[in-house]
């Protein structure tokens, strides 16, 4: 997602202009839209025209409309988003108050205005516009003298660095020039890895190459890490996975990602944080039930006691039509963060998000048991 402009007032009213660039961005946009918002975008309208002879025809005309949003329809399979509402700005083709449906498309900008931009919505824009946030897989595709350091998001691959070093051929009885150049090349690749890969976010680093280049590079990197006591590389050694590729060019990454060993490893990284958090919640519910609660009322009470260590909440709840109910969820998220708790917002499109939805969509792992809550039943109508 590309942020074109952001105009917010002190009271958090205002508008934001965005360009969705990937199918995934349509999901983010769906989560930003609410009934009552104002949406301005380019659209096609069927307009009746009358010629000088009096004959009536109809033309499809592209125009820009501003709608007051009434219904939002998202097709998760096709990643299509349709927004229906009434026209609230003068237009030569559409009367004020007339209904129209805008179909939002990738690579076409729109402007969204709200009376109140809350922290959850602003955070989603930040995450959607920062590709590195969702890139939990990194890759180094290399051959002798050429390497690409990439970040792999669920929907795209971003080249963060390209390293090129001229490696002289080995000569009979004299390999020193070749070896020195190769060492210089490896060193530059290691520096690029440290500069561009955020190991707090990245859960797996693929090192792909033809032949033995990847093995030689990894041996060099970790030998140097031991010599220089490079804790960053040593602590994340288990995240490196060596795979075959036909070359060091970026296009060779696709075949590396199709490797069965890689696909099984990568399936664990997608939403792995959410899956682990939900797993931790179920374990806590089983072994220490007085430190695991679900349902809005119970979780709010736990939050009042500043007992929440991790809050698990579904993004579906932030699409609630009732403004007051939505504000209640936002207030809970803000409060948990203020009390130094961790907040995990689950996507309702993921399996983990569906499971959380069965538990009312909101759950919490507590730092310590809360006596009044322990006596009550954990089932709730919220």
PDB file of N, CA and C in Angstrom, residues 18-87:
ATOM      1  N   UNK A  18      -4.706   6.929  -0.275  1.00  0.00           N
ATOM      2  CA  UNK A  18      -3.898   5.703  -0.390  1.00  0.00           C
ATOM      3  C   UNK A  18      -4.012   5.102  -1.790  1.00  0.00           C
ATOM      4  N   UNK A  19      -2.987   4.323  -2.169  1.00  0.00           N
ATOM      5  CA  UNK A  19      -3.052   3.539  -3.415  1.00  0.00           C
ATOM      6  C   UNK A  19      -2.791   2.076  -3.059  1.00  0.00           C
ATOM      7  N   UNK A  20      -3.811   1.213  -3.160  1.00  0.00           N
ATOM      8  CA  UNK A  20      -3.564  -0.216  -2.929  1.00  0.00           C
ATOM      9  C   UNK A  20      -2.756  -0.780  -4.096  1.00  0.00           C
ATOM     10  N   UNK A  21      -1.675  -1.509  -3.788  1.00  0.00           N
ATOM     11  CA  UNK A  21      -0.801  -2.007  -4.848  1.00  0.00           C
ATOM     12  C   UNK A  21      -0.874  -3.521  -5.035  1.00  0.00           C
ATOM     13  N   UNK A  22      -1.344  -4.232  -4.021  1.00  0.00           N
ATOM     14  CA  UNK A  22      -1.384  -5.700  -4.052  1.00  0.00           C
ATOM     15  C   UNK A  22      -2.793  -6.171  -3.693  1.00  0.00           C
ATOM     16  N   UNK A  23      -3.162  -7.403  -4.093  1.00  0.00           N
ATOM     17  CA  UNK A  23      -4.475  -7.927  -3.683  1.00  0.00           C
ATOM     18  C   UNK A  23      -4.658  -7.872  -2.158  1.00  0.00           C
ATOM     19  N   UNK A  24      -3.561  -8.132  -1.434  1.00  0.00           N
ATOM     20  CA  UNK A  24      -3.607  -8.108   0.033  1.00  0.00           C
ATOM     21  C   UNK A  24      -4.023  -6.732   0.574  1.00  0.00           C
ATOM     22  N   UNK A  25      -3.680  -5.675  -0.183  1.00  0.00           N
ATOM     23  CA  UNK A  25      -4.030  -4.316   0.245  1.00  0.00           C
ATOM     24  C   UNK A  25      -5.537  -4.090   0.236  1.00  0.00           C
ATOM     25  N   UNK A  26      -6.267  -4.868  -0.569  1.00  0.00           N
ATOM     26  CA  UNK A  26      -7.729  -4.731  -0.584  1.00  0.00           C
ATOM     27  C   UNK A  26      -8.302  -5.198   0.761  1.00  0.00           C
ATOM     28  N   UNK A  27      -7.639  -6.202   1.359  1.00  0.00           N
ATOM     29  CA  UNK A  27      -8.058  -6.682   2.690  1.00  0.00           C
ATOM     30  C   UNK A  27      -7.804  -5.595   3.736  1.00  0.00           C
ATOM     31  N   UNK A  28      -6.649  -4.944   3.638  1.00  0.00           N
ATOM     32  CA  UNK A  28      -6.361  -3.838   4.556  1.00  0.00           C
ATOM     33  C   UNK A  28      -7.401  -2.723   4.394  1.00  0.00           C
ATOM     34  N   UNK A  29      -7.734  -2.407   3.135  1.00  0.00           N
ATOM     35  CA  UNK A  29      -8.707  -1.335   2.861  1.00  0.00           C
ATOM     36  C   UNK A  29     -10.065  -1.683   3.451  1.00  0.00           C
ATOM     37  N   UNK A  30     -10.473  -2.947   3.299  1.00  0.00           N
ATOM     38  CA  UNK A  30     -11.747  -3.418   3.872  1.00  0.00           C
ATOM     39  C   UNK A  30     -11.786  -3.165   5.382  1.00  0.00           C
ATOM     40  N   UNK A  31     -10.642  -3.368   6.037  1.00  0.00           N
ATOM     41  CA  UNK A  31     -10.581  -3.159   7.479  1.00  0.00           C
ATOM     42  C   UNK A  31     -10.511  -1.682   7.875  1.00  0.00           C
ATOM     43  N   UNK A  32     -10.165  -0.825   6.923  1.00  0.00           N
ATOM     44  CA  UNK A  32     -10.123   0.620   7.211  1.00  0.00           C
ATOM     45  C   UNK A  32     -11.503   1.261   7.077  1.00  0.00           C
ATOM     46  N   UNK A  33     -12.320   0.716   6.168  1.00  0.00           N
ATOM     47  CA  UNK A  33     -13.630   1.316   5.870  1.00  0.00           C
ATOM     48  C   UNK A  33     -14.668   1.034   6.948  1.00  0.00           C
ATOM     49  N   UNK A  34     -15.474   2.063   7.237  1.00  0.00           N
ATOM     50  CA  UNK A  34     -16.600   1.896   8.162  1.00  0.00           C
ATOM     51  C   UNK A  34     -17.813   2.628   7.610  1.00  0.00           C
ATOM     52  N   UNK A  35     -18.983   2.154   7.982  1.00  0.00           N
ATOM     53  CA  UNK A  35     -20.221   2.839   7.590  1.00  0.00           C
ATOM     54  C   UNK A  35     -20.184   4.259   8.162  1.00  0.00           C
ATOM     55  N   UNK A  36     -20.548   5.244   7.317  1.00  0.00           N
ATOM     56  CA  UNK A  36     -20.526   6.641   7.758  1.00  0.00           C
ATOM     57  C   UNK A  36     -19.284   7.386   7.307  1.00  0.00           C
ATOM     58  N   UNK A  37     -18.245   6.632   6.870  1.00  0.00           N
ATOM     59  CA  UNK A  37     -17.033   7.281   6.339  1.00  0.00           C
ATOM     60  C   UNK A  37     -17.359   7.936   4.995  1.00  0.00           C
ATOM     61  N   UNK A  38     -16.472   8.822   4.586  1.00  0.00           N
ATOM     62  CA  UNK A  38     -16.611   9.444   3.274  1.00  0.00           C
ATOM     63  C   UNK A  38     -15.504   8.890   2.371  1.00  0.00           C
ATOM     64  N   UNK A  39     -15.894   8.333   1.201  1.00  0.00           N
ATOM     65  CA  UNK A  39     -14.933   7.722   0.287  1.00  0.00           C
ATOM     66  C   UNK A  39     -14.973   8.445  -1.055  1.00  0.00           C
ATOM     67  N   UNK A  40     -13.803   8.918  -1.489  1.00  0.00           N
ATOM     68  CA  UNK A  40     -13.702   9.602  -2.784  1.00  0.00           C
ATOM     69  C   UNK A  40     -12.801   8.774  -3.703  1.00  0.00           C
ATOM     70  N   UNK A  41     -13.337   8.391  -4.871  1.00  0.00           N
ATOM     71  CA  UNK A  41     -12.549   7.562  -5.793  1.00  0.00           C
ATOM     72  C   UNK A  41     -13.098   7.684  -7.208  1.00  0.00           C
ATOM     73  N   UNK A  42     -12.259   7.296  -8.157  1.00  0.00           N
ATOM     74  CA  UNK A  42     -12.661   7.282  -9.556  1.00  0.00           C
ATOM     75  C   UNK A  42     -13.559   6.064  -9.796  1.00  0.00           C
ATOM     76  N   UNK A  43     -14.612   6.248 -10.604  1.00  0.00           N
ATOM     77  CA  UNK A  43     -15.553   5.153 -10.832  1.00  0.00           C
ATOM     78  C   UNK A  43     -16.209   5.311 -12.204  1.00  0.00           C
ATOM     79  N   UNK A  44     -16.933   4.290 -12.635  1.00  0.00           N
ATOM     80  CA  UNK A  44     -17.636   4.367 -13.929  1.00  0.00           C
ATOM     81  C   UNK A  44     -19.140   4.426 -13.663  1.00  0.00           C
ATOM     82  N   UNK A  45     -19.808   5.380 -14.308  1.00  0.00           N
ATOM     83  CA  UNK A  45     -21.246   5.570 -14.121  1.00  0.00           C
ATOM     84  C   UNK A  45     -21.937   5.529 -15.489  1.00  0.00           C
ATOM     85  N   UNK A  46     -23.045   4.818 -15.548  1.00  0.00           N
ATOM     86  CA  UNK A  46     -23.835   4.765 -16.786  1.00  0.00           C
ATOM     87  C   UNK A  46     -24.696   6.029 -16.832  1.00  0.00           C
ATOM     88  N   UNK A  47     -24.528   6.839 -17.880  1.00  0.00           N
ATOM     89  CA  UNK A  47     -25.229   8.125 -17.959  1.00  0.00           C
ATOM     90  C   UNK A  47     -26.079   8.164 -19.229  1.00  0.00           C
ATOM     91  N   UNK A  48     -27.326   8.607 -19.062  1.00  0.00           N
ATOM     92  CA  UNK A  48     -28.213   8.738 -20.231  1.00  0.00           C
ATOM     93  C   UNK A  48     -27.928  10.063 -20.930  1.00  0.00           C
ATOM     94  N   UNK A  49     -27.825  10.016 -22.257  1.00  0.00           N
ATOM     95  CA  UNK A  49     -27.571  11.236 -23.037  1.00  0.00           C
ATOM     96  C   UNK A  49     -28.631  11.387 -24.118  1.00  0.00           C
ATOM     97  N   UNK A  50     -28.926  12.650 -24.431  1.00  0.00           N
ATOM     98  CA  UNK A  50     -29.928  12.926 -25.472  1.00  0.00           C
ATOM     99  C   UNK A  50     -29.240  13.683 -26.597  1.00  0.00           C
ATOM    100  N   UNK A  51     -29.341  13.157 -27.821  1.00  0.00           N
ATOM    101  CA  UNK A  51     -28.686  13.807 -28.961  1.00  0.00           C
ATOM    102  C   UNK A  51     -29.540  14.968 -29.462  1.00  0.00           C
ATOM    103  N   UNK A  52     -28.999  15.736 -30.423  1.00  0.00           N
ATOM    104  CA  UNK A  52     -29.724  16.901 -30.973  1.00  0.00           C
ATOM    105  C   UNK A  52     -31.005  16.487 -31.692  1.00  0.00           C
ATOM    106  N   UNK A  53     -31.046  15.237 -32.143  1.00  0.00           N
ATOM    107  CA  UNK A  53     -32.262  14.762 -32.841  1.00  0.00           C
ATOM    108  C   UNK A  53     -33.322  14.257 -31.854  1.00  0.00           C
ATOM    109  N   UNK A  54     -32.949  14.189 -30.597  1.00  0.00           N
ATOM    110  CA  UNK A  54     -33.919  13.762 -29.584  1.00  0.00           C
ATOM    111  C   UNK A  54     -33.811  12.307 -29.198  1.00  0.00           C
ATOM    112  N   UNK A  55     -32.911  11.548 -29.851  1.00  0.00           N
ATOM    113  CA  UNK A  55     -32.766  10.125 -29.500  1.00  0.00           C
ATOM    114  C   UNK A  55     -31.970   9.992 -28.192  1.00  0.00           C
ATOM    115  N   UNK A  56     -32.389   9.051 -27.386  1.00  0.00           N
ATOM    116  CA  UNK A  56     -31.768   8.862 -26.063  1.00  0.00           C
ATOM    117  C   UNK A  56     -30.850   7.639 -26.098  1.00  0.00           C
ATOM    118  N   UNK A  57     -29.640   7.832 -25.608  1.00  0.00           N
ATOM    119  CA  UNK A  57     -28.695   6.711 -25.530  1.00  0.00           C
ATOM    120  C   UNK A  57     -28.026   6.712 -24.160  1.00  0.00           C
ATOM    121  N   UNK A  58     -27.228   5.702 -23.910  1.00  0.00           N
ATOM    122  CA  UNK A  58     -26.518   5.695 -22.622  1.00  0.00           C
ATOM    123  C   UNK A  58     -25.040   5.418 -22.853  1.00  0.00           C
ATOM    124  N   UNK A  59     -24.223   6.130 -22.088  1.00  0.00           N
ATOM    125  CA  UNK A  59     -22.768   5.980 -22.172  1.00  0.00           C
ATOM    126  C   UNK A  59     -22.199   5.656 -20.800  1.00  0.00           C
ATOM    127  N   UNK A  60     -21.106   4.903 -20.822  1.00  0.00           N
ATOM    128  CA  UNK A  60     -20.394   4.663 -19.568  1.00  0.00           C
ATOM    129  C   UNK A  60     -19.305   5.719 -19.456  1.00  0.00           C
ATOM    130  N   UNK A  61     -19.365   6.505 -18.384  1.00  0.00           N
ATOM    131  CA  UNK A  61     -18.442   7.633 -18.223  1.00  0.00           C
ATOM    132  C   UNK A  61     -17.643   7.476 -16.945  1.00  0.00           C
ATOM    133  N   UNK A  62     -16.321   7.713 -17.036  1.00  0.00           N
ATOM    134  CA  UNK A  62     -15.487   7.673 -15.826  1.00  0.00           C
ATOM    135  C   UNK A  62     -15.550   9.034 -15.146  1.00  0.00           C
ATOM    136  N   UNK A  63     -15.859   9.004 -13.855  1.00  0.00           N
ATOM    137  CA  UNK A  63     -15.954  10.245 -13.082  1.00  0.00           C
ATOM    138  C   UNK A  63     -15.468   9.983 -11.652  1.00  0.00           C
ATOM    139  N   UNK A  64     -15.246  11.045 -10.907  1.00  0.00           N
ATOM    140  CA  UNK A  64     -14.806  10.887  -9.519  1.00  0.00           C
ATOM    141  C   UNK A  64     -15.954  11.271  -8.595  1.00  0.00           C
ATOM    142  N   UNK A  65     -16.325  10.351  -7.711  1.00  0.00           N
ATOM    143  CA  UNK A  65     -17.457  10.575  -6.798  1.00  0.00           C
ATOM    144  C   UNK A  65     -16.993  10.522  -5.342  1.00  0.00           C
ATOM    145  N   UNK A  66     -17.744  11.229  -4.501  1.00  0.00           N
ATOM    146  CA  UNK A  66     -17.522  11.144  -3.056  1.00  0.00           C
ATOM    147  C   UNK A  66     -18.797  10.578  -2.436  1.00  0.00           C
ATOM    148  N   UNK A  67     -18.671   9.396  -1.827  1.00  0.00           N
ATOM    149  CA  UNK A  67     -19.844   8.722  -1.254  1.00  0.00           C
ATOM    150  C   UNK A  67     -19.799   8.716   0.267  1.00  0.00           C
ATOM    151  N   UNK A  68     -20.985   8.754   0.858  1.00  0.00           N
ATOM    152  CA  UNK A  68     -21.097   8.457   2.292  1.00  0.00           C
ATOM    153  C   UNK A  68     -21.345   6.948   2.360  1.00  0.00           C
ATOM    154  N   UNK A  69     -20.415   6.221   2.946  1.00  0.00           N
ATOM    155  CA  UNK A  69     -20.425   4.755   2.910  1.00  0.00           C
ATOM    156  C   UNK A  69     -21.614   4.173   3.678  1.00  0.00           C
ATOM    157  N   UNK A  70     -22.358   3.267   2.986  1.00  0.00           N
ATOM    158  CA  UNK A  70     -23.493   2.600   3.639  1.00  0.00           C
ATOM    159  C   UNK A  70     -23.292   1.092   3.750  1.00  0.00           C
ATOM    160  N   UNK A  71     -22.793   0.461   2.669  1.00  0.00           N
ATOM    161  CA  UNK A  71     -22.513  -0.984   2.751  1.00  0.00           C
ATOM    162  C   UNK A  71     -21.155  -1.279   2.127  1.00  0.00           C
ATOM    163  N   UNK A  72     -20.466  -2.269   2.706  1.00  0.00           N
ATOM    164  CA  UNK A  72     -19.128  -2.661   2.250  1.00  0.00           C
ATOM    165  C   UNK A  72     -19.154  -4.155   1.980  1.00  0.00           C
ATOM    166  N   UNK A  73     -18.781  -4.537   0.763  1.00  0.00           N
ATOM    167  CA  UNK A  73     -18.815  -5.957   0.392  1.00  0.00           C
ATOM    168  C   UNK A  73     -17.422  -6.385  -0.059  1.00  0.00           C
ATOM    169  N   UNK A  74     -16.855  -7.365   0.639  1.00  0.00           N
ATOM    170  CA  UNK A  74     -15.508  -7.830   0.296  1.00  0.00           C
ATOM    171  C   UNK A  74     -15.547  -9.299  -0.107  1.00  0.00           C
ATOM    172  N   UNK A  75     -15.003  -9.591  -1.284  1.00  0.00           N
ATOM    173  CA  UNK A  75     -14.893 -10.969  -1.765  1.00  0.00           C
ATOM    174  C   UNK A  75     -13.462 -11.423  -1.500  1.00  0.00           C
ATOM    175  N   UNK A  76     -13.284 -12.280  -0.475  1.00  0.00           N
ATOM    176  CA  UNK A  76     -11.929 -12.671  -0.058  1.00  0.00           C
ATOM    177  C   UNK A  76     -11.235 -13.557  -1.090  1.00  0.00           C
ATOM    178  N   UNK A  77     -12.008 -14.284  -1.914  1.00  0.00           N
ATOM    179  CA  UNK A  77     -11.393 -15.143  -2.924  1.00  0.00           C
ATOM    180  C   UNK A  77     -10.803 -14.321  -4.068  1.00  0.00           C
ATOM    181  N   UNK A  78     -11.599 -13.362  -4.552  1.00  0.00           N
ATOM    182  CA  UNK A  78     -11.144 -12.540  -5.683  1.00  0.00           C
ATOM    183  C   UNK A  78     -10.432 -11.272  -5.216  1.00  0.00           C
ATOM    184  N   UNK A  79     -10.444 -11.011  -3.904  1.00  0.00           N
ATOM    185  CA  UNK A  79      -9.876  -9.782  -3.327  1.00  0.00           C
ATOM    186  C   UNK A  79     -10.499  -8.539  -3.973  1.00  0.00           C
ATOM    187  N   UNK A  80     -11.828  -8.574  -4.139  1.00  0.00           N
ATOM    188  CA  UNK A  80     -12.539  -7.423  -4.710  1.00  0.00           C
ATOM    189  C   UNK A  80     -13.331  -6.726  -3.617  1.00  0.00           C
ATOM    190  N   UNK A  81     -13.388  -5.409  -3.714  1.00  0.00           N
ATOM    191  CA  UNK A  81     -14.037  -4.614  -2.673  1.00  0.00           C
ATOM    192  C   UNK A  81     -15.031  -3.649  -3.317  1.00  0.00           C
ATOM    193  N   UNK A  82     -16.308  -3.778  -2.953  1.00  0.00           N
ATOM    194  CA  UNK A  82     -17.349  -2.881  -3.481  1.00  0.00           C
ATOM    195  C   UNK A  82     -17.941  -2.079  -2.320  1.00  0.00           C
ATOM    196  N   UNK A  83     -18.046  -0.780  -2.560  1.00  0.00           N
ATOM    197  CA  UNK A  83     -18.559   0.111  -1.517  1.00  0.00           C
ATOM    198  C   UNK A  83     -19.766   0.861  -2.066  1.00  0.00           C
ATOM    199  N   UNK A  84     -20.913   0.713  -1.382  1.00  0.00           N
ATOM    200  CA  UNK A  84     -22.141   1.375  -1.832  1.00  0.00           C
ATOM    201  C   UNK A  84     -22.469   2.522  -0.893  1.00  0.00           C
ATOM    202  N   UNK A  85     -22.948   3.633  -1.472  1.00  0.00           N
ATOM    203  CA  UNK A  85     -23.329   4.772  -0.636  1.00  0.00           C
ATOM    204  C   UNK A  85     -23.994   5.851  -1.465  1.00  0.00           C
ATOM    205  N   UNK A  86     -24.281   6.971  -0.807  1.00  0.00           N
ATOM    206  CA  UNK A  86     -24.951   8.082  -1.499  1.00  0.00           C
ATOM    207  C   UNK A  86     -23.947   9.170  -1.832  1.00  0.00           C
ATOM    208  N   UNK A  87     -24.164   9.797  -2.990  1.00  0.00           N
ATOM    209  CA  UNK A  87     -23.276  10.873  -3.431  1.00  0.00           C
ATOM    210  C   UNK A  87     -23.437  12.100  -2.536  1.00  0.00           C
TER     211      UNK A  87
END
